[in-house]
Tab-separated table of C-alpha atoms in Angstrom:
chain	number	residue	atom	x	y	z
A	1	MET	CA	126.793	100.011	89.629
A	2	LYS	CA	125.225	102.270	92.277
A	3	LYS	CA	124.843	105.030	89.661
A	4	ILE	CA	122.645	102.897	87.406
A	5	VAL	CA	120.589	100.912	89.949
A	6	PHE	CA	117.951	103.634	90.394
A	7	PRO	CA	117.328	104.315	86.645
A	8	VAL	CA	117.265	100.563	85.939
A	9	LEU	CA	114.720	99.974	88.729
A	10	LEU	CA	112.564	102.805	87.378
A	11	VAL	CA	112.536	101.292	83.889
A	12	PHE	CA	111.765	97.837	85.332
A	13	VAL	CA	108.804	99.172	87.340
A	14	VAL	CA	107.424	101.035	84.308
A	15	LEU	CA	107.547	97.826	82.249
A	16	LEU	CA	105.973	95.836	85.096
A	17	ALA	CA	103.164	98.385	85.431
A	18	MET	CA	102.497	98.211	81.696
A	19	LEU	CA	102.371	94.410	81.655
A	20	TYR	CA	100.639	93.808	85.002
A	21	PRO	CA	98.867	97.064	85.957
A	22	GLU	CA	96.672	95.350	88.547
A	23	ILE	CA	99.740	95.030	90.834
A	24	PHE	CA	99.850	98.820	91.211
A	25	LEU	CA	96.152	99.767	91.016
A	26	ASN	CA	94.251	98.254	93.907
A	27	TRP	CA	95.368	96.439	97.033
A	28	ARG	CA	92.411	94.596	98.549
A	29	GLY	CA	90.094	97.524	97.974
A	30	PHE	CA	92.633	100.235	98.765
A	31	GLU	CA	93.278	102.688	95.916
A	32	SER	CA	97.064	102.857	95.588
A	33	SER	CA	96.908	106.357	94.078
A	34	LEU	CA	95.979	107.648	97.554
A	35	LEU	CA	99.583	106.956	98.583
A	36	ILE	CA	101.101	109.387	96.073
A	37	VAL	CA	100.746	112.634	98.040
A	38	PRO	CA	101.836	111.150	101.420
A	39	LEU	CA	104.840	109.529	99.730
A	40	LEU	CA	105.760	112.811	98.060
A	41	GLN	CA	105.522	114.566	101.412
A	42	VAL	CA	107.898	112.015	102.955
A	43	ILE	CA	110.286	112.457	100.001
A	44	MET	CA	110.163	116.255	100.328
A	45	PHE	CA	110.801	115.939	104.071
A	46	GLY	CA	113.892	113.929	103.133
A	47	VAL	CA	114.938	116.690	100.724
A	48	GLY	CA	114.560	119.193	103.554
A	49	THR	CA	116.805	117.142	105.826
A	50	GLU	CA	119.552	117.446	103.202
A	51	MET	CA	119.193	121.251	103.082
A	52	SER	CA	120.034	124.053	105.469
A	53	LEU	CA	119.442	127.796	105.597
A	54	ARG	CA	122.993	128.195	104.243
A	55	ASP	CA	121.716	126.892	100.901
A	56	PHE	CA	119.448	129.945	100.601
A	57	LEU	CA	122.316	132.252	101.548
A	58	GLY	CA	124.068	131.045	98.383
A	59	VAL	CA	121.978	133.662	96.550
A	60	ILE	CA	124.131	136.337	98.182
A	61	GLN	CA	127.390	134.489	97.476
A	62	MET	CA	126.725	133.814	93.771
A	63	PRO	CA	123.819	136.061	92.711
A	64	LYS	CA	124.575	136.038	88.977
A	65	GLY	CA	124.556	132.254	88.716
A	66	VAL	CA	121.329	131.936	90.702
A	67	ILE	CA	119.535	134.702	88.767
A	68	VAL	CA	120.595	133.296	85.383
A	69	GLY	CA	119.641	129.815	86.558
A	70	MET	CA	116.183	130.863	87.756
A	71	ILE	CA	115.453	132.734	84.524
A	72	CYS	CA	116.487	129.659	82.516
A	73	GLN	CA	114.576	127.294	84.818
A	74	PHE	CA	111.252	129.104	84.572
A	75	THR	CA	111.387	130.154	80.906
A	76	ILE	CA	113.128	127.428	78.890
A	77	MET	CA	111.282	124.378	80.219
A	78	PRO	CA	107.739	125.837	80.351
A	79	LEU	CA	108.067	127.243	76.813
A	80	LEU	CA	109.575	123.984	75.546
A	81	GLY	CA	106.698	122.064	77.121
A	82	PHE	CA	104.133	124.336	75.472
A	83	THR	CA	105.881	124.165	72.067
A	84	LEU	CA	106.180	120.361	72.152
A	85	ALA	CA	102.582	119.951	73.340
A	86	LYS	CA	101.421	122.034	70.370
A	87	GLY	CA	103.820	120.436	67.915
A	88	PHE	CA	102.866	116.854	68.766
A	89	ASP	CA	99.158	117.765	68.890
A	90	PHE	CA	98.550	115.669	72.008
A	91	PRO	CA	95.095	115.362	73.582
A	92	SER	CA	94.455	118.332	75.873
A	93	GLU	CA	95.174	116.660	79.218
A	94	ILE	CA	98.320	114.884	77.966
A	95	ALA	CA	99.552	118.228	76.586
A	96	ALA	CA	98.848	119.907	79.933
A	97	GLY	CA	100.999	117.281	81.645
A	98	LEU	CA	103.965	118.164	79.456
A	99	ILE	CA	103.558	121.855	80.318
A	100	LEU	CA	103.177	120.965	84.009
A	101	VAL	CA	106.519	119.135	83.979
A	102	GLY	CA	108.147	122.164	82.366
A	103	SER	CA	106.589	124.536	84.889
A	104	SER	CA	107.823	122.561	87.913
A	105	PRO	CA	111.030	123.389	89.794
A	106	SER	CA	114.128	121.210	89.786
A	107	GLY	CA	114.496	118.469	92.393
A	108	LEU	CA	117.123	116.632	94.399
A	109	ALA	CA	118.119	114.465	91.412
A	110	SER	CA	119.819	117.438	89.738
A	111	ASN	CA	121.973	117.940	92.856
A	112	VAL	CA	123.127	114.319	92.678
A	113	MET	CA	123.950	114.657	88.980
A	114	SER	CA	125.851	117.926	89.578
A	115	TYR	CA	127.918	116.137	92.196
A	116	LEU	CA	128.632	113.231	89.837
A	117	ALA	CA	129.493	115.632	86.993
A	118	LYS	CA	131.944	117.574	89.197
A	119	ALA	CA	129.938	120.702	88.420
A	120	ASN	CA	129.164	123.598	90.800
A	121	LEU	CA	127.378	121.663	93.542
A	122	ALA	CA	126.867	124.727	95.772
A	123	LEU	CA	125.071	126.525	92.920
A	124	SER	CA	122.993	123.426	92.203
A	125	VAL	CA	121.784	123.103	95.794
A	126	THR	CA	121.050	126.838	96.023
A	127	MET	CA	119.107	126.796	92.744
A	128	THR	CA	117.017	123.837	93.909
A	129	ALA	CA	116.300	125.564	97.219
A	130	VAL	CA	115.281	128.851	95.575
A	131	ALA	CA	113.244	127.161	92.812
A	132	THR	CA	111.402	125.115	95.439
A	133	ALA	CA	110.656	128.241	97.490
A	134	ILE	CA	109.187	130.208	94.575
A	135	ALA	CA	107.386	127.285	92.900
A	136	PRO	CA	104.074	127.841	94.775
A	137	VAL	CA	103.670	131.102	92.846
A	138	LEU	CA	105.499	130.500	89.557
A	139	THR	CA	104.253	126.982	88.768
A	140	PRO	CA	100.522	127.891	89.000
A	141	PHE	CA	101.197	131.160	87.140
A	142	LEU	CA	102.954	129.384	84.265
A	143	MET	CA	100.287	126.686	84.141
A	144	SER	CA	97.581	129.364	83.999
A	145	MET	CA	99.380	131.205	81.190
A	146	LEU	CA	100.505	128.232	79.098
A	147	GLY	CA	98.341	125.293	80.158
A	148	GLY	CA	95.072	127.124	80.623
A	149	GLU	CA	93.999	126.525	77.039
A	150	PHE	CA	94.298	122.747	77.549
A	151	VAL	CA	92.775	122.247	81.010
A	152	PRO	CA	91.085	124.485	83.614
A	153	VAL	CA	93.724	125.696	86.104
A	154	ASP	CA	92.791	126.621	89.663
A	155	PHE	CA	95.655	129.008	90.538
A	156	PHE	CA	95.103	129.093	94.296
A	157	GLY	CA	94.188	125.406	94.461
A	158	MET	CA	97.454	124.507	92.724
A	159	MET	CA	99.373	126.897	94.953
A	160	TRP	CA	97.947	125.216	98.059
A	161	SER	CA	98.780	121.766	96.623
A	162	ILE	CA	102.429	122.791	96.203
A	163	VAL	CA	102.523	124.241	99.723
A	164	GLN	CA	101.155	120.945	101.082
A	165	ILE	CA	103.368	118.683	98.973
A	166	VAL	CA	106.600	120.689	99.066
A	167	ILE	CA	106.836	123.748	101.304
A	168	ILE	CA	105.475	122.278	104.568
A	169	PRO	CA	107.451	118.975	104.374
A	170	VAL	CA	110.665	120.728	103.272
A	171	SER	CA	110.292	123.263	106.098
A	172	LEU	CA	109.862	120.424	108.601
A	173	GLY	CA	112.917	118.728	107.072
A	174	LEU	CA	114.925	121.936	107.451
A	175	ALA	CA	113.895	122.152	111.098
A	176	PHE	CA	114.834	118.502	111.607
A	177	ASN	CA	118.222	119.138	109.986
A	178	GLY	CA	118.805	122.107	112.253
A	179	PHE	CA	117.892	120.415	115.532
A	180	MET	CA	118.195	116.649	115.056
A	181	LYS	CA	120.646	115.964	112.209
A	182	GLY	CA	123.073	113.238	113.261
A	183	LYS	CA	121.185	112.465	116.474
A	184	ILE	CA	118.967	109.787	114.901
A	185	LYS	CA	121.533	108.064	112.681
A	186	TRP	CA	119.295	105.213	111.608
A	187	LEU	CA	116.793	107.735	110.184
A	188	ASP	CA	119.567	109.644	108.366
A	189	GLN	CA	120.626	106.373	106.724
A	190	LEU	CA	117.072	105.272	105.984
A	191	MET	CA	115.745	108.450	104.303
A	192	PRO	CA	117.586	108.076	100.941
A	193	GLY	CA	116.255	104.513	100.568
A	194	ILE	CA	112.721	105.594	101.504
A	195	SER	CA	112.901	108.425	98.954
A	196	MET	CA	114.081	106.114	96.175
A	197	GLY	CA	111.437	103.510	97.011
A	198	GLY	CA	108.726	106.178	97.142
A	199	ILE	CA	109.625	107.589	93.724
A	200	ILE	CA	109.693	104.102	92.191
A	201	LEU	CA	106.263	103.240	93.635
A	202	ILE	CA	104.762	106.566	92.492
A	203	ILE	CA	106.014	106.007	88.930
A	204	GLY	CA	104.540	102.488	88.966
A	205	VAL	CA	101.126	103.670	90.191
A	206	ILE	CA	100.917	106.512	87.640
A	207	THR	CA	102.013	104.249	84.783
A	208	ALA	CA	99.427	101.621	85.720
A	209	ASN	CA	96.652	104.232	85.946
A	210	GLY	CA	97.554	105.721	82.572
A	211	ARG	CA	98.299	102.443	80.798
A	212	GLU	CA	95.525	102.769	78.201
A	213	SER	CA	96.606	106.259	77.157
A	214	LEU	CA	100.240	105.169	77.091
A	215	MET	CA	99.361	102.265	74.796
A	216	GLU	CA	97.912	104.783	72.343
A	217	ILE	CA	100.528	107.561	72.413
A	218	GLY	CA	103.377	106.032	74.416
A	219	LEU	CA	106.139	106.278	71.813
A	220	LEU	CA	105.227	109.829	70.844
A	221	LEU	CA	105.118	110.877	74.509
A	222	ILE	CA	108.506	109.268	75.161
A	223	LEU	CA	109.930	111.153	72.176
A	224	ALA	CA	108.377	114.444	73.349
A	225	CYS	CA	109.720	113.963	76.886
A	226	PHE	CA	113.162	113.081	75.538
A	227	LEU	CA	113.234	116.255	73.422
A	228	HIS	CA	111.977	118.290	76.388
A	229	ASN	CA	114.723	116.880	78.600
A	230	ALA	CA	117.577	117.019	76.056
A	231	LEU	CA	116.754	120.515	74.789
A	232	GLY	CA	116.561	121.647	78.413
A	233	TYR	CA	120.182	120.526	78.922
A	234	ILE	CA	121.357	122.118	75.686
A	235	LEU	CA	119.535	125.446	75.993
A	236	GLY	CA	120.343	125.724	79.699
A	237	PHE	CA	124.041	125.203	79.013
A	238	PHE	CA	124.338	127.667	76.127
A	239	ALA	CA	122.118	130.323	77.724
A	240	SER	CA	124.447	130.239	80.750
A	241	LYS	CA	127.452	130.419	78.435
A	242	LEU	CA	126.006	133.503	76.739
A	243	ALA	CA	125.489	135.059	80.172
A	244	GLY	CA	129.251	134.741	80.802
A	245	LEU	CA	129.207	132.028	83.482
A	246	ASP	CA	132.116	129.626	83.990
A	247	GLN	CA	132.072	126.067	82.621
A	248	LYS	CA	131.147	124.399	85.926
A	249	SER	CA	128.222	126.738	86.470
A	250	CYS	CA	127.016	126.182	82.884
A	251	LYS	CA	126.983	122.416	83.485
A	252	THR	CA	125.096	122.920	86.724
A	253	ILE	CA	122.406	125.107	85.167
A	254	ALA	CA	122.055	122.674	82.265
A	255	LEU	CA	121.292	119.872	84.737
A	256	GLU	CA	118.997	122.059	86.853
A	257	VAL	CA	117.015	123.118	83.789
A	258	GLY	CA	116.814	119.700	82.134
A	259	MET	CA	115.885	117.779	85.301
A	260	GLN	CA	112.507	118.686	86.777
A	261	ASN	CA	110.687	117.666	89.944
A	262	SER	CA	108.452	115.176	88.149
A	263	GLY	CA	107.231	113.857	91.501
A	264	LEU	CA	105.735	117.242	92.343
A	265	ALA	CA	104.118	117.370	88.893
A	266	SER	CA	102.603	113.925	89.561
A	267	GLY	CA	101.227	115.096	92.906
A	268	ILE	CA	99.635	118.155	91.317
A	269	ALA	CA	98.095	115.959	88.610
A	270	LEU	CA	96.591	113.757	91.319
A	271	GLN	CA	95.204	116.781	93.172
A	272	MET	CA	93.646	117.886	89.883
A	273	GLY	CA	91.958	114.479	89.638
A	274	LYS	CA	93.753	113.718	86.369
A	275	ILE	CA	96.511	111.292	87.369
A	276	ALA	CA	95.827	108.983	84.388
A	277	THR	CA	96.238	111.785	81.818
A	278	VAL	CA	97.963	114.922	83.131
A	279	GLY	CA	100.139	112.605	85.257
A	280	LEU	CA	101.491	110.647	82.291
A	281	ALA	CA	104.163	113.100	81.129
A	282	PRO	CA	105.690	113.322	84.639
A	283	ALA	CA	105.671	109.510	84.849
A	284	VAL	CA	107.583	109.246	81.569
A	285	PHE	CA	109.838	112.246	82.181
A	286	GLY	CA	111.040	111.052	85.613
A	287	PRO	CA	112.776	107.775	84.645
A	288	LEU	CA	113.972	109.288	81.366
A	289	MET	CA	115.681	112.292	82.981
A	290	ASN	CA	117.410	110.070	85.544
A	291	PHE	CA	118.804	107.895	82.751
A	292	THR	CA	119.951	110.777	80.530
A	293	GLY	CA	121.187	112.763	83.532
A	294	SER	CA	123.343	109.831	84.658
A	295	LEU	CA	124.855	109.518	81.177
A	296	LEU	CA	125.537	113.255	80.897
A	297	ALA	CA	126.999	113.491	84.404
A	298	SER	CA	129.273	110.496	83.753
A	299	TYR	CA	130.462	112.029	80.472
A	300	TRP	CA	131.233	115.398	82.080
A	301	ARG	CA	132.967	113.714	85.021
A	302	LYS	CA	135.181	111.722	82.622
A	303	LYS	CA	136.026	114.871	80.628
A	304	SER	CA	136.850	116.696	83.865
A	305	GLU	CA	139.181	113.925	85.012
A	306	GLU	CA	140.909	113.827	81.596
A	307	ASN	CA	141.585	117.580	81.766
A	308	GLN	CA	143.182	117.406	85.212
């Protein structure tokens, strides 16, 4: 049951935001969208507390897997996003959101799914750490190259947004992990719940803000995000296979490629002032990838146990 609670809650909040958007839009004069970046920073701090410098040293221990994974991560998903945006002929800002999701790094969710799938967890954590570290340069670069024809892209502005939303909080989390991990047990226990609650609230706020656009193109956007996610798994797996990696590593890279940091993409969309349009694809992609990722991880885990 624990495996499905989070995806089910995400779907419930999306439906609630579609039916009663006022719940998520304004709280006695306070614009709820102002909470998105602070919540993301708290979530990224929590991610940092689950990391250590050893995760970055994994590059030395398994360089081939990390290099193949990074190439897949920052080519397959951005190009898929661009192709789907063109193919579905979405309005410019909706299309840019799909490319933004594809240009984002992977997040903590892929680590959880790799663990559940009995894949190469060490590779998964290392890939997430490296992708997060290089995202301030690669995400704005890819958005400039692929998304620039849909919306104006401020390269350095986007870079600074990612530093604020990801790099600074994760660095503080790493420092906390190094000096305080285990010393404040109540905080260690509380952080996963805060992260889950934050993601759920962010998805609700974005969905409520973009409700009108979703009513017009919702089904098509869901289909595009599903194809983006599913093709990411498939192409990530077979590209790794072609590179000669073992089965566990192929599963890991498939999950890392298919599951993006949609929260970061939402934060960037907010910083761009386009949360109701550019932010829609991340809002759809997030719950969808958690649902499909849970199914895929459960299937691989079952297959692994049958082969033992």
